[in-house]
Amino acid sequence: MIRAALFQSVRCASRSVVRTQLPASRAIAPCLSVSSTLYTRAPRHSGIRCYSAPAGLSKTEVEGRIMDLLKNFDKVKDASKLSSTSHFTSDLGLDSLDTVEVVMAIEEEFSIEIPDKEADSILSIDKAVNYILGQPDAH
């Protein structure tokens, strides 16, 4: 399939010719009977996408966004206990309903939907970070 797309783009590029008019200052010689029209190739457009930057989020960015989210969460009593390995229940003092609210806030922050089965296993910051890093459409 890729090979067919490459051949098609090469064929299209070789067929398309653009006529451009030479400016009078670049005329070859007035005594020669040469047309002032120059034939050039059209710019080639490839049917293949090339990405210049790696896609996805970095671990430090995801971790920072989740930490900021938890710092602003009103149920977290002591923000000094926040670390990359903080457990929602034992370290931050959140109950099960608060944990569900945190997971929903994470969904909203990264524009993804976390299935209930996997949301039940996200009980700490590092598990949330690892889950987000595993999602290619998170941004």
mmCIF file of C-alpha atoms in Angstrom:
data_model
loop_
_atom_site.group_PDB
_atom_site.id
_atom_site.type_symbol
_atom_site.label_atom_id
_atom_site.label_comp_id
_atom_site.label_asym_id
_atom_site.label_seq_id
_atom_site.Cartn_x
_atom_site.Cartn_y
_atom_site.Cartn_z
ATOM 1 C CA MET A 1 0.000 0.000 0.000
ATOM 2 C CA ILE A 2 2.810 2.405 0.832
ATOM 3 C CA ARG A 3 4.638 1.400 -2.324
ATOM 4 C CA ALA A 4 1.556 2.133 -4.434
ATOM 5 C CA ALA A 5 1.193 5.551 -2.808
ATOM 6 C CA LEU A 6 4.840 6.344 -3.512
ATOM 7 C CA PHE A 7 4.576 5.335 -7.159
ATOM 8 C CA GLN A 8 1.388 7.335 -7.583
ATOM 9 C CA SER A 9 2.921 10.481 -6.074
ATOM 10 C CA VAL A 10 6.021 10.147 -8.288
ATOM 11 C CA ARG A 11 3.861 9.688 -11.394
ATOM 12 C CA CYS A 12 1.726 12.715 -10.525
ATOM 13 C CA ALA A 13 4.768 14.856 -9.826
ATOM 14 C CA SER A 14 6.427 13.937 -13.113
ATOM 15 C CA ARG A 15 3.276 14.673 -15.130
ATOM 16 C CA SER A 16 2.524 18.085 -13.656
ATOM 17 C CA VAL A 17 4.417 20.896 -15.351
ATOM 18 C CA VAL A 18 3.978 24.547 -14.537
ATOM 19 C CA ARG A 19 4.565 27.307 -17.089
ATOM 20 C CA THR A 20 6.279 30.363 -15.709
ATOM 21 C CA GLN A 21 7.135 33.548 -17.546
ATOM 22 C CA LEU A 22 10.772 34.692 -17.447
ATOM 23 C CA PRO A 23 11.235 38.322 -16.462
ATOM 24 C CA ALA A 24 12.559 40.624 -19.174
ATOM 25 C CA SER A 25 15.819 41.126 -17.280
ATOM 26 C CA ARG A 26 16.566 37.386 -17.528
ATOM 27 C CA ALA A 27 15.950 37.086 -21.272
ATOM 28 C CA ILE A 28 18.707 35.085 -22.918
ATOM 29 C CA ALA A 29 19.521 37.196 -25.931
ATOM 30 C CA PRO A 30 17.291 39.480 -27.936
ATOM 31 C CA CYS A 31 18.693 38.306 -31.245
ATOM 32 C CA LEU A 32 17.938 34.631 -30.600
ATOM 33 C CA SER A 33 14.461 33.425 -31.293
ATOM 34 C CA VAL A 34 13.949 31.685 -27.943
ATOM 35 C CA SER A 35 10.625 31.752 -26.196
ATOM 36 C CA SER A 36 10.653 33.529 -22.876
ATOM 37 C CA THR A 37 8.451 30.851 -21.337
ATOM 38 C CA LEU A 38 10.249 28.468 -19.038
ATOM 39 C CA TYR A 39 8.847 25.068 -18.129
ATOM 40 C CA THR A 40 9.494 23.956 -14.570
ATOM 41 C CA ARG A 41 8.241 21.117 -12.449
ATOM 42 C CA ALA A 42 5.467 21.639 -9.970
ATOM 43 C CA PRO A 43 6.362 21.191 -6.327
ATOM 44 C CA ARG A 44 6.138 17.577 -5.254
ATOM 45 C CA HIS A 45 3.634 16.618 -2.642
ATOM 46 C CA SER A 46 4.186 13.340 -0.927
ATOM 47 C CA GLY A 47 1.328 11.187 0.259
ATOM 48 C CA ILE A 48 3.315 10.224 3.360
ATOM 49 C CA ARG A 49 3.247 12.136 6.633
ATOM 50 C CA CYS A 50 6.494 12.852 8.405
ATOM 51 C CA TYR A 51 6.493 13.873 12.048
ATOM 52 C CA SER A 52 9.323 16.047 13.265
ATOM 53 C CA ALA A 53 8.737 15.817 16.999
ATOM 54 C CA PRO A 54 8.018 12.838 19.209
ATOM 55 C CA ALA A 55 4.337 12.507 19.977
ATOM 56 C CA GLY A 56 2.920 12.221 23.449
ATOM 57 C CA LEU A 57 3.596 13.690 26.845
ATOM 58 C CA SER A 58 6.714 13.467 28.958
ATOM 59 C CA LYS A 59 6.632 11.831 32.367
ATOM 60 C CA THR A 60 7.614 15.035 34.177
ATOM 61 C CA GLU A 61 4.846 16.987 32.412
ATOM 62 C CA VAL A 62 2.180 14.406 33.300
ATOM 63 C CA GLU A 63 3.408 14.162 36.883
ATOM 64 C CA GLY A 64 3.438 17.953 37.265
ATOM 65 C CA ARG A 65 -0.087 18.329 35.925
ATOM 66 C CA ILE A 66 -1.412 15.628 38.275
ATOM 67 C CA MET A 67 0.418 17.195 41.245
ATOM 68 C CA ASP A 68 -1.066 20.619 40.422
ATOM 69 C CA LEU A 69 -4.494 19.020 40.121
ATOM 70 C CA LEU A 70 -4.125 17.442 43.589
ATOM 71 C CA LYS A 71 -2.741 20.650 45.126
ATOM 72 C CA ASN A 72 -5.885 22.449 43.994
ATOM 73 C CA PHE A 73 -8.179 19.606 45.127
ATOM 74 C CA ASP A 74 -9.968 20.862 48.237
ATOM 75 C CA LYS A 75 -10.091 17.454 49.993
ATOM 76 C CA VAL A 76 -6.277 17.172 50.176
ATOM 77 C CA LYS A 77 -5.507 18.450 53.666
ATOM 78 C CA ASP A 78 -1.704 18.479 53.636
ATOM 79 C CA ALA A 79 -0.149 19.404 50.279
ATOM 80 C CA SER A 80 3.349 18.835 51.704
ATOM 81 C CA LYS A 81 2.705 15.060 51.602
ATOM 82 C CA LEU A 82 2.394 15.135 47.810
ATOM 83 C CA SER A 83 5.124 13.186 46.049
ATOM 84 C CA SER A 84 5.367 11.017 42.972
ATOM 85 C CA THR A 85 4.642 7.910 45.075
ATOM 86 C CA SER A 86 1.784 9.327 47.200
ATOM 87 C CA HIS A 87 -1.134 6.971 47.727
ATOM 88 C CA PHE A 88 -4.542 8.644 47.563
ATOM 89 C CA THR A 89 -6.009 6.906 50.619
ATOM 90 C CA SER A 90 -3.131 6.299 53.023
ATOM 91 C CA ASP A 91 -0.924 9.344 52.283
ATOM 92 C CA LEU A 92 -3.421 12.017 51.250
ATOM 93 C CA GLY A 93 -6.395 10.912 53.389
ATOM 94 C CA LEU A 94 -8.899 10.618 50.533
ATOM 95 C CA ASP A 95 -11.833 8.217 50.766
ATOM 96 C CA SER A 96 -13.193 6.138 47.873
ATOM 97 C CA LEU A 97 -15.560 8.871 46.655
ATOM 98 C CA ASP A 98 -12.741 11.416 46.676
ATOM 99 C CA THR A 99 -10.574 8.992 44.693
ATOM 100 C CA VAL A 100 -13.325 8.712 42.070
ATOM 101 C CA GLU A 101 -13.458 12.521 41.888
ATOM 102 C CA VAL A 102 -9.671 12.670 41.425
ATOM 103 C CA VAL A 103 -9.810 10.116 38.589
ATOM 104 C CA MET A 104 -12.615 12.099 36.946
ATOM 105 C CA ALA A 105 -10.526 15.275 37.255
ATOM 106 C CA ILE A 106 -7.590 13.448 35.651
ATOM 107 C CA GLU A 107 -9.865 12.375 32.794
ATOM 108 C CA GLU A 108 -10.910 15.967 32.270
ATOM 109 C CA GLU A 109 -7.353 17.292 32.541
ATOM 110 C CA PHE A 110 -5.955 14.957 29.875
ATOM 111 C CA SER A 111 -9.093 14.760 27.681
ATOM 112 C CA ILE A 112 -9.406 10.979 27.904
ATOM 113 C CA GLU A 113 -11.926 8.491 29.202
ATOM 114 C CA ILE A 114 -10.755 5.924 31.732
ATOM 115 C CA PRO A 115 -12.859 2.734 31.887
ATOM 116 C CA ASP A 116 -14.263 1.889 35.328
ATOM 117 C CA LYS A 117 -12.272 -1.331 35.577
ATOM 118 C CA GLU A 118 -8.985 0.540 35.111
ATOM 119 C CA ALA A 119 -10.087 3.545 37.176
ATOM 120 C CA ASP A 120 -10.475 1.267 40.198
ATOM 121 C CA SER A 121 -6.791 0.332 39.984
ATOM 122 C CA ILE A 122 -5.555 3.961 39.940
ATOM 123 C CA LEU A 123 -4.931 4.562 43.633
ATOM 124 C CA SER A 124 -1.688 6.543 43.592
ATOM 125 C CA ILE A 125 0.042 9.284 41.629
ATOM 126 C CA ASP A 126 2.585 6.973 40.000
ATOM 127 C CA LYS A 127 -0.166 4.596 38.801
ATOM 128 C CA ALA A 128 -2.056 7.561 37.334
ATOM 129 C CA VAL A 129 1.103 8.801 35.594
ATOM 130 C CA ASN A 130 1.830 5.360 34.138
ATOM 131 C CA TYR A 131 -1.745 5.022 32.907
ATOM 132 C CA ILE A 132 -1.686 8.448 31.215
ATOM 133 C CA LEU A 133 1.681 7.711 29.574
ATOM 134 C CA GLY A 134 0.180 4.515 28.150
ATOM 135 C CA GLN A 135 -2.610 6.424 26.416
ATOM 136 C CA PRO A 136 -1.568 7.695 22.969
ATOM 137 C CA ASP A 137 -4.486 10.143 22.669
ATOM 138 C CA ALA A 138 -3.881 11.925 26.001
ATOM 139 C CA HIS A 139 -2.951 15.559 25.673
#
